Each structure stands twice: as structure tokens, then as C-alpha cells.
PDB file of C-alpha atoms in Angstrom:
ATOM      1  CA  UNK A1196       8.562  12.730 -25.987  1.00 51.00           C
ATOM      2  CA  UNK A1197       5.771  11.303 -28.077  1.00 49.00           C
ATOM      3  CA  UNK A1198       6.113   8.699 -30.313  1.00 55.00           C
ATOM      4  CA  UNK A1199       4.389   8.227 -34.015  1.00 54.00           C
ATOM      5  CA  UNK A1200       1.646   6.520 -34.636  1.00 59.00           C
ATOM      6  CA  UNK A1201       1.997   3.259 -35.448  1.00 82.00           C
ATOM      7  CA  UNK A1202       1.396   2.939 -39.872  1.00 89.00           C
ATOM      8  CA  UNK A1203       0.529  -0.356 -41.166  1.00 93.00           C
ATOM      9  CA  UNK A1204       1.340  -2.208 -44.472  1.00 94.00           C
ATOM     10  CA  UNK A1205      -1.980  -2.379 -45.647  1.00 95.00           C
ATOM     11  CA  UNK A1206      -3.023   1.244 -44.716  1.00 95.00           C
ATOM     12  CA  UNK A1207       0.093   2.360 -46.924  1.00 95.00           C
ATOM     13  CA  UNK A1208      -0.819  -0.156 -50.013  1.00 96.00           C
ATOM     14  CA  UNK A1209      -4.224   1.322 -49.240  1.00 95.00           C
ATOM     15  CA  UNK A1210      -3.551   4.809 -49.847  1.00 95.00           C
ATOM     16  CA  UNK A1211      -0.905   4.439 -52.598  1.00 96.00           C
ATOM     17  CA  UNK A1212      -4.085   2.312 -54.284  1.00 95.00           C
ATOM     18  CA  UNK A1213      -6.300   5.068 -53.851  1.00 95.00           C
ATOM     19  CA  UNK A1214      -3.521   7.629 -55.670  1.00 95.00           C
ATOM     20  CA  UNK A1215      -2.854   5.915 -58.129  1.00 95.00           C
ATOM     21  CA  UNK A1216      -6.284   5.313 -59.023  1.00 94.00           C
ATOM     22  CA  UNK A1217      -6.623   9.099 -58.896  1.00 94.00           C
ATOM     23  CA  UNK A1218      -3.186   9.523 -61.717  1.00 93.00           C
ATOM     24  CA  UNK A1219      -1.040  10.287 -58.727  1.00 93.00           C
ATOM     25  CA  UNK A1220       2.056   9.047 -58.026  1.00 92.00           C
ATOM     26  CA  UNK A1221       2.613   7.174 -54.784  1.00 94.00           C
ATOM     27  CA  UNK A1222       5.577   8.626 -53.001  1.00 94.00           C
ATOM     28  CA  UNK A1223       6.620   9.281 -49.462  1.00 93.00           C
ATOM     29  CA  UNK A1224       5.353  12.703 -49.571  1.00 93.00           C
ATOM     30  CA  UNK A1225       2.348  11.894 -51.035  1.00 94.00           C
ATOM     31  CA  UNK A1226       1.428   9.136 -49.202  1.00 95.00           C
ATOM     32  CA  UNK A1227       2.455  10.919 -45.550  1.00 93.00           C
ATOM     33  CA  UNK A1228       0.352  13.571 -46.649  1.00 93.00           C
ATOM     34  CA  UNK A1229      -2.601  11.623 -47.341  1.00 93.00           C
ATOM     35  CA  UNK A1230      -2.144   9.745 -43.641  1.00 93.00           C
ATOM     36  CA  UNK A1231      -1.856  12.677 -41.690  1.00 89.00           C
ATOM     37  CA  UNK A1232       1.285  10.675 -39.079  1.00 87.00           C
ATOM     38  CA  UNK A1233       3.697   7.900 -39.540  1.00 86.00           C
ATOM     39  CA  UNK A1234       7.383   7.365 -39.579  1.00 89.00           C
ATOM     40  CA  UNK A1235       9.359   8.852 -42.577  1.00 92.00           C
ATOM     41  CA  UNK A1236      11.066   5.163 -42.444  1.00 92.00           C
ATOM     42  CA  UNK A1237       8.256   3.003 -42.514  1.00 92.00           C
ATOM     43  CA  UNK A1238       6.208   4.759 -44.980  1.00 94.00           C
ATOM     44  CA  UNK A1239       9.666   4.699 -47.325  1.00 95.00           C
ATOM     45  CA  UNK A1240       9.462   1.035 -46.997  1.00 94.00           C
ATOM     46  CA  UNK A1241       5.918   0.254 -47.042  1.00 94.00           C
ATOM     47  CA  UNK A1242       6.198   2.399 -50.479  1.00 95.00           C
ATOM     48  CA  UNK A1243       9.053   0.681 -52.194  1.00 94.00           C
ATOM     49  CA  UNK A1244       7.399  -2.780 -51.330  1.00 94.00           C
ATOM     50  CA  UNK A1245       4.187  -1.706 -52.886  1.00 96.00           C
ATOM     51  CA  UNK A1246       6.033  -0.809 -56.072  1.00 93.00           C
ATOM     52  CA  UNK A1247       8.088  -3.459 -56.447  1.00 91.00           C
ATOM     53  CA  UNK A1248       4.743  -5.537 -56.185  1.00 86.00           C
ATOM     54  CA  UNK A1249       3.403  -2.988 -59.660  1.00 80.00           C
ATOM     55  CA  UNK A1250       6.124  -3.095 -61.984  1.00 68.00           C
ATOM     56  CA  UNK A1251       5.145  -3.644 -65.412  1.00 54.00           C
ATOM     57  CA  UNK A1252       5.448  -7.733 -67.209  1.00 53.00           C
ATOM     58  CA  UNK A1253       8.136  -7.495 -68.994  1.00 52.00           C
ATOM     59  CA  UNK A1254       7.502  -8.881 -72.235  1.00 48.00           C
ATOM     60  CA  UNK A1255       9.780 -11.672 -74.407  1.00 50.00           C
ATOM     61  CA  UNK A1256      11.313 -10.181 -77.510  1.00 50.00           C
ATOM     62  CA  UNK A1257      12.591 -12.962 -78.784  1.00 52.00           C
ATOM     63  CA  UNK A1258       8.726 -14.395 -79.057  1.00 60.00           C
ATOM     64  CA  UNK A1259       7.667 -11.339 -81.534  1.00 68.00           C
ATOM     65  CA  UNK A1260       8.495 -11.080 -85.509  1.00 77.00           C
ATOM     66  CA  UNK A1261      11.247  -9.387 -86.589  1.00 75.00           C
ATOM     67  CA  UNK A1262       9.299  -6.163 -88.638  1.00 78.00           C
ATOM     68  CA  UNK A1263       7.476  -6.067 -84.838  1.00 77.00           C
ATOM     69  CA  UNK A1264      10.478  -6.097 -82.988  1.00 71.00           C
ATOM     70  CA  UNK A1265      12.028  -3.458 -85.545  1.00 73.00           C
ATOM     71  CA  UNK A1266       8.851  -1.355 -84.712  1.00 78.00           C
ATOM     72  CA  UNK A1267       8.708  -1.668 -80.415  1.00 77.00           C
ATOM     73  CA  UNK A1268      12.610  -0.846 -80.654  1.00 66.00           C
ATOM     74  CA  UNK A1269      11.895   2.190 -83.102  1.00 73.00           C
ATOM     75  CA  UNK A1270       8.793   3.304 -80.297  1.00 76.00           C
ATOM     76  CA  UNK A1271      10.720   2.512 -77.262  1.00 64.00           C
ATOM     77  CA  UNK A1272      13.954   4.898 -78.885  1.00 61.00           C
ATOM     78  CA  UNK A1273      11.280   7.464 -79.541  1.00 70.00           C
ATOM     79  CA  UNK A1274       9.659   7.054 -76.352  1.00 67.00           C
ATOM     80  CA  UNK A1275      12.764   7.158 -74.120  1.00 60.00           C
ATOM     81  CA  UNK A1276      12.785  11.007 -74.873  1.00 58.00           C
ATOM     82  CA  UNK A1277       9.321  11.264 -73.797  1.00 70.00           C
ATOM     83  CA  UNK A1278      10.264   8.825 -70.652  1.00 53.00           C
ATOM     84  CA  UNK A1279      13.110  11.527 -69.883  1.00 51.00           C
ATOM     85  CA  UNK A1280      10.686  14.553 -68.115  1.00 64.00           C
ATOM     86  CA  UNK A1281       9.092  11.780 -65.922  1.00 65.00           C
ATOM     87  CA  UNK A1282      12.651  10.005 -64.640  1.00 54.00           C
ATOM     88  CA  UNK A1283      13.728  13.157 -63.905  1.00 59.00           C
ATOM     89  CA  UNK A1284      10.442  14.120 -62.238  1.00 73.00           C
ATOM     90  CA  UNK A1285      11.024  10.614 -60.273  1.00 69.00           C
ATOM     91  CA  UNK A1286      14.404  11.282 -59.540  1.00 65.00           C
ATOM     92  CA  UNK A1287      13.620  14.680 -57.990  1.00 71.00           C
ATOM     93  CA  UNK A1288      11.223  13.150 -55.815  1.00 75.00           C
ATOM     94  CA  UNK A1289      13.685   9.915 -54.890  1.00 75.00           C
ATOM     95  CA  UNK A1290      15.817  13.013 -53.679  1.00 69.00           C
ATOM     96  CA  UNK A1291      13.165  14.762 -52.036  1.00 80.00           C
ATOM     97  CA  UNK A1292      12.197  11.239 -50.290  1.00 82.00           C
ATOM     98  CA  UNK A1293      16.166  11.161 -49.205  1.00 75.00           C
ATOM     99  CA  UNK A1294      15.920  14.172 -47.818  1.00 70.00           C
ATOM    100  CA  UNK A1295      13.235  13.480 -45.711  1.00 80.00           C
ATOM    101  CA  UNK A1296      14.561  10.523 -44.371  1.00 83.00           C
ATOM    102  CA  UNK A1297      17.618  12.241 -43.747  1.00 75.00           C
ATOM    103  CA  UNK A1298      15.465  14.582 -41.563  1.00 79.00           C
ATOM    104  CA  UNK A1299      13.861  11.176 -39.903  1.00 81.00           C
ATOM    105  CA  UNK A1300      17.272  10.106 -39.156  1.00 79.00           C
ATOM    106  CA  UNK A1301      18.258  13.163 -37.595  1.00 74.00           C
ATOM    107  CA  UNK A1302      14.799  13.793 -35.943  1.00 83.00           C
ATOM    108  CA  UNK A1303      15.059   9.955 -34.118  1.00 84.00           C
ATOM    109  CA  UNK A1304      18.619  10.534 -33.588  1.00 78.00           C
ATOM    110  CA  UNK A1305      17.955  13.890 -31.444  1.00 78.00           C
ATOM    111  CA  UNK A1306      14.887  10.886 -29.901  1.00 83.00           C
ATOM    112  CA  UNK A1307      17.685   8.743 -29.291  1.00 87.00           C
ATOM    113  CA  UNK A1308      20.175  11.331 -27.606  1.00 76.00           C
ATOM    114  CA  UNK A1309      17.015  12.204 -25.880  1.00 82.00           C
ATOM    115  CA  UNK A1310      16.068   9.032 -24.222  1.00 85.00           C
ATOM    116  CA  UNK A1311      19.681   8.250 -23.079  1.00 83.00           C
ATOM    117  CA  UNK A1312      19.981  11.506 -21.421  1.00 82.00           C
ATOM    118  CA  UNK A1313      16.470  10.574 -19.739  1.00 85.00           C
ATOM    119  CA  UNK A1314      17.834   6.840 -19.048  1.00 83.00           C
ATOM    120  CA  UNK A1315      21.141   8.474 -17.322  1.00 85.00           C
ATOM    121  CA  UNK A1316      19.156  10.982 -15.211  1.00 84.00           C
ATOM    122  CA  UNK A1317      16.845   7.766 -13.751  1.00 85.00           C
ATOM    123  CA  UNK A1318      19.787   5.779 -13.359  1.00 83.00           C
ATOM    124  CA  UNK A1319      21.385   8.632 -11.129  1.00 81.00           C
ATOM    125  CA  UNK A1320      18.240   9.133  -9.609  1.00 82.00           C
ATOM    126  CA  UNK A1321      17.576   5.304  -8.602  1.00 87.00           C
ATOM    127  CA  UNK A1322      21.090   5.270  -7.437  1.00 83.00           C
ATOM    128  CA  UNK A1323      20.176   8.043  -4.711  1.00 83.00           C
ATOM    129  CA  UNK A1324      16.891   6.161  -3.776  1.00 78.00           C
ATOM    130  CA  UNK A1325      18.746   3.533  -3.221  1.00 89.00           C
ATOM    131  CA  UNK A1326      21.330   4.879  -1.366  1.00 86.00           C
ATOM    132  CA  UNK A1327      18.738   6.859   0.681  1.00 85.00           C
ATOM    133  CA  UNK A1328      16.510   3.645   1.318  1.00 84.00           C
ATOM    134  CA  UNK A1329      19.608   1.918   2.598  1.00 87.00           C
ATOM    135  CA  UNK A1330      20.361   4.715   5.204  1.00 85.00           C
ATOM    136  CA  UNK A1331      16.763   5.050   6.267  1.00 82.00           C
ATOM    137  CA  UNK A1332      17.046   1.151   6.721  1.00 85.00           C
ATOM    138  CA  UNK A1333      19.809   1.400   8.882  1.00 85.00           C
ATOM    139  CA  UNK A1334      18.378   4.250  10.889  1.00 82.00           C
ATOM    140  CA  UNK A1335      15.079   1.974  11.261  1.00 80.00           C
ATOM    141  CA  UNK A1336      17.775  -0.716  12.425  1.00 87.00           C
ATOM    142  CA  UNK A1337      18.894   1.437  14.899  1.00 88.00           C
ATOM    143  CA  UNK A1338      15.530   3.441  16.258  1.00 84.00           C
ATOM    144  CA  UNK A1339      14.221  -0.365  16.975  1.00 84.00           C
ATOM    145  CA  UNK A1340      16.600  -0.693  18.981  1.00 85.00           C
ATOM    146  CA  UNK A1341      16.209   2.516  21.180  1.00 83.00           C
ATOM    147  CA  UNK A1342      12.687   1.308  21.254  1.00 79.00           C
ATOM    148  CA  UNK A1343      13.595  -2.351  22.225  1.00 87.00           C
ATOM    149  CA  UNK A1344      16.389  -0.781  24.914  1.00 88.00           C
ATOM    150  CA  UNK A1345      12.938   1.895  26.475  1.00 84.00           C
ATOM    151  CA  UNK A1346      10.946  -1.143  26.369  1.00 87.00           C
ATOM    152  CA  UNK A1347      12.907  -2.920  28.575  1.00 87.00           C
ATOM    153  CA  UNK A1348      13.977  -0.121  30.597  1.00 83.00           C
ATOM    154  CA  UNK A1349      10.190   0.986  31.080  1.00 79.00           C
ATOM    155  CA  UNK A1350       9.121  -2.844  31.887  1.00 86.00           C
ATOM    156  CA  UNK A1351      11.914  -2.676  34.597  1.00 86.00           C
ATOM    157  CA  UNK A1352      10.696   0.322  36.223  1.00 78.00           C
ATOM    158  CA  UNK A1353       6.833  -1.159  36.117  1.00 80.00           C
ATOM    159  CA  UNK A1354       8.238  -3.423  38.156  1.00 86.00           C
ATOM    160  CA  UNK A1355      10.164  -1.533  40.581  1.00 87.00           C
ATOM    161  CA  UNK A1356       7.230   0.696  40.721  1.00 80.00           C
ATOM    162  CA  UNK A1357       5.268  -2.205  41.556  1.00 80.00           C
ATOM    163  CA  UNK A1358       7.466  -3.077  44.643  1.00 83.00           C
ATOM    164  CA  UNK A1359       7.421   0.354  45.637  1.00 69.00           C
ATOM    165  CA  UNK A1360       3.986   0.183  46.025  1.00 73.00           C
ATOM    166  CA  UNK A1361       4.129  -3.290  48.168  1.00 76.00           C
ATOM    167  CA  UNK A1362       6.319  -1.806  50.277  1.00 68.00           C
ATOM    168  CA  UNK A1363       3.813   1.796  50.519  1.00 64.00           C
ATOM    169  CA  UNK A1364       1.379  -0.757  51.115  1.00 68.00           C
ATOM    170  CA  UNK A1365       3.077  -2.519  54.204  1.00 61.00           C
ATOM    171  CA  UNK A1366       3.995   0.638  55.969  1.00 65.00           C
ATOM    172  CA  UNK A1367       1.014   1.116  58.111  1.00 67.00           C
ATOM    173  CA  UNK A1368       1.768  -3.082  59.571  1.00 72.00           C
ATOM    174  CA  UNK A1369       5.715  -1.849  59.480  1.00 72.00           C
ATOM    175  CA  UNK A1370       3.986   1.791  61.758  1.00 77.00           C
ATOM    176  CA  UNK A1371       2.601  -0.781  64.279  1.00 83.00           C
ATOM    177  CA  UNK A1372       5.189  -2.915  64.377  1.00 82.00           C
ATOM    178  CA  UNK A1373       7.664  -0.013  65.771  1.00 84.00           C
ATOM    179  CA  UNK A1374       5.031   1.328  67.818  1.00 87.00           C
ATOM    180  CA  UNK A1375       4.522  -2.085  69.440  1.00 87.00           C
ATOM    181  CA  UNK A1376       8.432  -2.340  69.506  1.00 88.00           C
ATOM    182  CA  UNK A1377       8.871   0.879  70.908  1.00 89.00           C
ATOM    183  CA  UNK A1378       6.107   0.502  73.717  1.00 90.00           C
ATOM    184  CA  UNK A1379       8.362  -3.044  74.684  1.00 91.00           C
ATOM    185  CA  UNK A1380      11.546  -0.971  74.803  1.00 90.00           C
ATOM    186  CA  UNK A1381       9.835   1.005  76.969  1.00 90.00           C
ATOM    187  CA  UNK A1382       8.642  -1.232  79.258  1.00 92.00           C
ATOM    188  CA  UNK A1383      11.711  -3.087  79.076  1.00 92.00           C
ATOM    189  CA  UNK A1384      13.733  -0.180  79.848  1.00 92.00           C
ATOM    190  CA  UNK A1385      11.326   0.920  83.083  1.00 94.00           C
ATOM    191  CA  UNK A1386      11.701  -2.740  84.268  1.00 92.00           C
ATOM    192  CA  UNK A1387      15.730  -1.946  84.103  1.00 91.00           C
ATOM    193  CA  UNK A1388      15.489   0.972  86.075  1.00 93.00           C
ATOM    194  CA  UNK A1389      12.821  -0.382  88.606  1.00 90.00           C
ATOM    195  CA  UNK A1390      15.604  -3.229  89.070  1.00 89.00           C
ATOM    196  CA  UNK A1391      18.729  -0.934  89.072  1.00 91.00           C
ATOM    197  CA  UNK A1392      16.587   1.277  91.765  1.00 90.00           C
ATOM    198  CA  UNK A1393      15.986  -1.872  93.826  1.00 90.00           C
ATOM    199  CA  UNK A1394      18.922  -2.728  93.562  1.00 90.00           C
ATOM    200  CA  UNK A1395      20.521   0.607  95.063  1.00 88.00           C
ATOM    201  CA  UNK A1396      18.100  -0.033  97.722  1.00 88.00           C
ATOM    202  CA  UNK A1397      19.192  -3.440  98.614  1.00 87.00           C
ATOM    203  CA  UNK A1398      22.891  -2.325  98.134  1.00 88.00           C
ATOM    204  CA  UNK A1399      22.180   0.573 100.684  1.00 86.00           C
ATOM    205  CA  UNK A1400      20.146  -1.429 103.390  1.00 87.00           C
ATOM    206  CA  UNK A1401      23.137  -3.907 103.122  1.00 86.00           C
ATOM    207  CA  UNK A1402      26.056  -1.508 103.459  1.00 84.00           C
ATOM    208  CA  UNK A1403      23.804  -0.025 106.759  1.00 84.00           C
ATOM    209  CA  UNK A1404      23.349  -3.560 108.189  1.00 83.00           C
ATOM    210  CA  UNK A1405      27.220  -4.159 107.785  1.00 81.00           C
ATOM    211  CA  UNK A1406      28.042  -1.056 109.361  1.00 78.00           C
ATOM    212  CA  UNK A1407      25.458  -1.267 112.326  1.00 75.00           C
ATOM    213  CA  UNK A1408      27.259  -5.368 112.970  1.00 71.00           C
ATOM    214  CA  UNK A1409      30.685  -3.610 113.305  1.00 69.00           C
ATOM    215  CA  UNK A1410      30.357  -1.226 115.856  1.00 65.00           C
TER     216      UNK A1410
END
């Protein structure tokens, strides 16, 4: 909601100057008129301090001569009839002046009710930030560690992957290696029977010379 502009002392002494020196009389209404903005309350005050600055000397009776005094008392009685109209004209606009500040009051009072309804709906509202910066903290917490745990778990499998490929690497030496073993087994296995055959051979030519020395 926007505020008033601020109104400063002088600017009000200023312009209740200026009407007076034009036969009007400085009020609120006049005065708030001739600014165009300002609070109700300030001008009020600004106002009253300005008059209370212009009241009248009062002047010593008990300095003047009697036949004088006798005369100012006679003018002043005759002259308080003549002062009613304008008291009553001032107290109409003291009234007027009351009632505007009444409507200040209530004005900054719907301000007030205003700004605490405002306050309350931030408060709520940075409550649920809050709340929903904690959670998102915690679910940071937790995705970095997912990201920590497939890290690690990709790191391991570089590495496995890297043996793998040793090992690919080695299979054509591992190839000849059983090839070579192979051909040995081979041979090894043709020496058996060559022996096992020779063997049967000897066996046979012995059994025949054994028989032949018996009969």
C-alpha cells in the first residue's frame, strides 16, 4: 500500500504563513489543501505548534489607569459578542479537523490491519521455504550419496574392465601355450603307445622262447 508523503515542519509553518498573509485561517483543511499530500496527523500537529507560536501578548492590566481599564473592559464586553460568530466558526472547524483525524485514525488503522495480515502471510510463506529448503537439503544429502556409491561402483568396474582386457590381451600367448602343450601330450602319448607296443612284442617273443625251451 503506499505511504504519504513525508510533510515537514517548515513546509506547514510555510503555508499557514502564506494564508494568513492572504486573511485565511490556517487549519488542517486548509493547509492539506494547499499541500496537495500529507498525513491528517502531522499536519494537525505541525498546525497547533505554529499557533501556539502566534498567539497574541497578552497585555498587563494592572499597568493601565483605571478610566483605561474601565474602557478595554467596556470594549472587550462589547467585543465578546462580536468574538462569538468567529469561536463558533473555529469551533466548527476544530470539529471538522476531529473528524478528519478520526478518518486518519481509521484510514492507518485499516494500514495497520493491512500490514499484519501481509506480515502473517510472509511469515507462513518463509515457514514453507524453509521447510522446503530443508527437504531439498536432505534430498541433496542423499543424491550425493548415490553419486558417491556410482562413483565407486563405476571406478571398480574400470578396473575390472581393465583386467579383462589384460587377460584378452594374453590369450593369443595362453593359444600357444595349449597348442605347444597339446602337441607334447601328443608326443608323449605316441611315445606310450610305441613303448606299450614294444612291449607286447617283447612280452610275445618271450612267452615263444619259453615255450620253444620246454618242449
Amino acid at each position: 500500500m503506499a505511504r504519504e508523503a513525508t510533510i515537514t515542519r517548515e513546509q506547514v509553518f510555510g503555508v499557514c504563513d502564506t494564508l494568513t498573509a492572504k486573511n485565511v485561517r490556517p487549519t488542517l483543511r486548509t493547509v492539506r489543501e494547499h499541500l496537495g499530500s500529507g498525513s491528517n496527523l502531522t499536519i494537525n500537529r505541525f498546525v497547533n505548534e505554529w499557533k501556539n507560536g502566534h498567539t497574541a501578548p497578552a497585555v498587563t492590566a494592572s499597568a493601565l489607569p483605571p478610566s483605561l481599564q474601565r474602557g478595554i473592559a467596556e470594549f472587550f464586553a462589547a467585543e465578546m459578542a462580536a468574538a462569538r460568530a468567529p469561536l463558533e466558526i473555529e469551533i466548527a472547524e476544530q470539529q471538522q479537523t476531529n473528524h478528519d483525524l478520526a478518518a486518519e485514525n481509521e484510514r492507518q488503522a485499516v494500514e495497520i490491519e493491512s500490514l499484519q495480515a501481509t506480515a502473517e502471510t510472509l511469515a507462513g510463506a518463509k515457514s514453507a521455504a524453509e521447510t522446503k529448503a530443508a527437504m531439498l537439503a536432505d534430498a541433496l544429502a542423499t543424491e550425493k550419496d548415490n553419486v558417491l556409491r556410482e562413483r565407486a561402483a563405476v571406478e571398480h568396474a574400470h578396473v575390472e574392465l581393465a583386467k579383462d582386457k589384460l587377460r584378452l590381451e594374453s590369450m593369443p600367448d595362453l593359444k600357444k601355450e595349449l597348442e605347444d602343450l597339446r602337441v607334447e601330450l601328443d608326443q608323449e602319448r605316441q611315445k606310450r603307445i610305441d613303448a606299450e607296443k614294444q612291449l607286447a612284442v617283447s612280452e610275445a617273443l618271450r612267452v615263444q622262447t619259453s615255450d620253444k625251451g620246454k618242449t
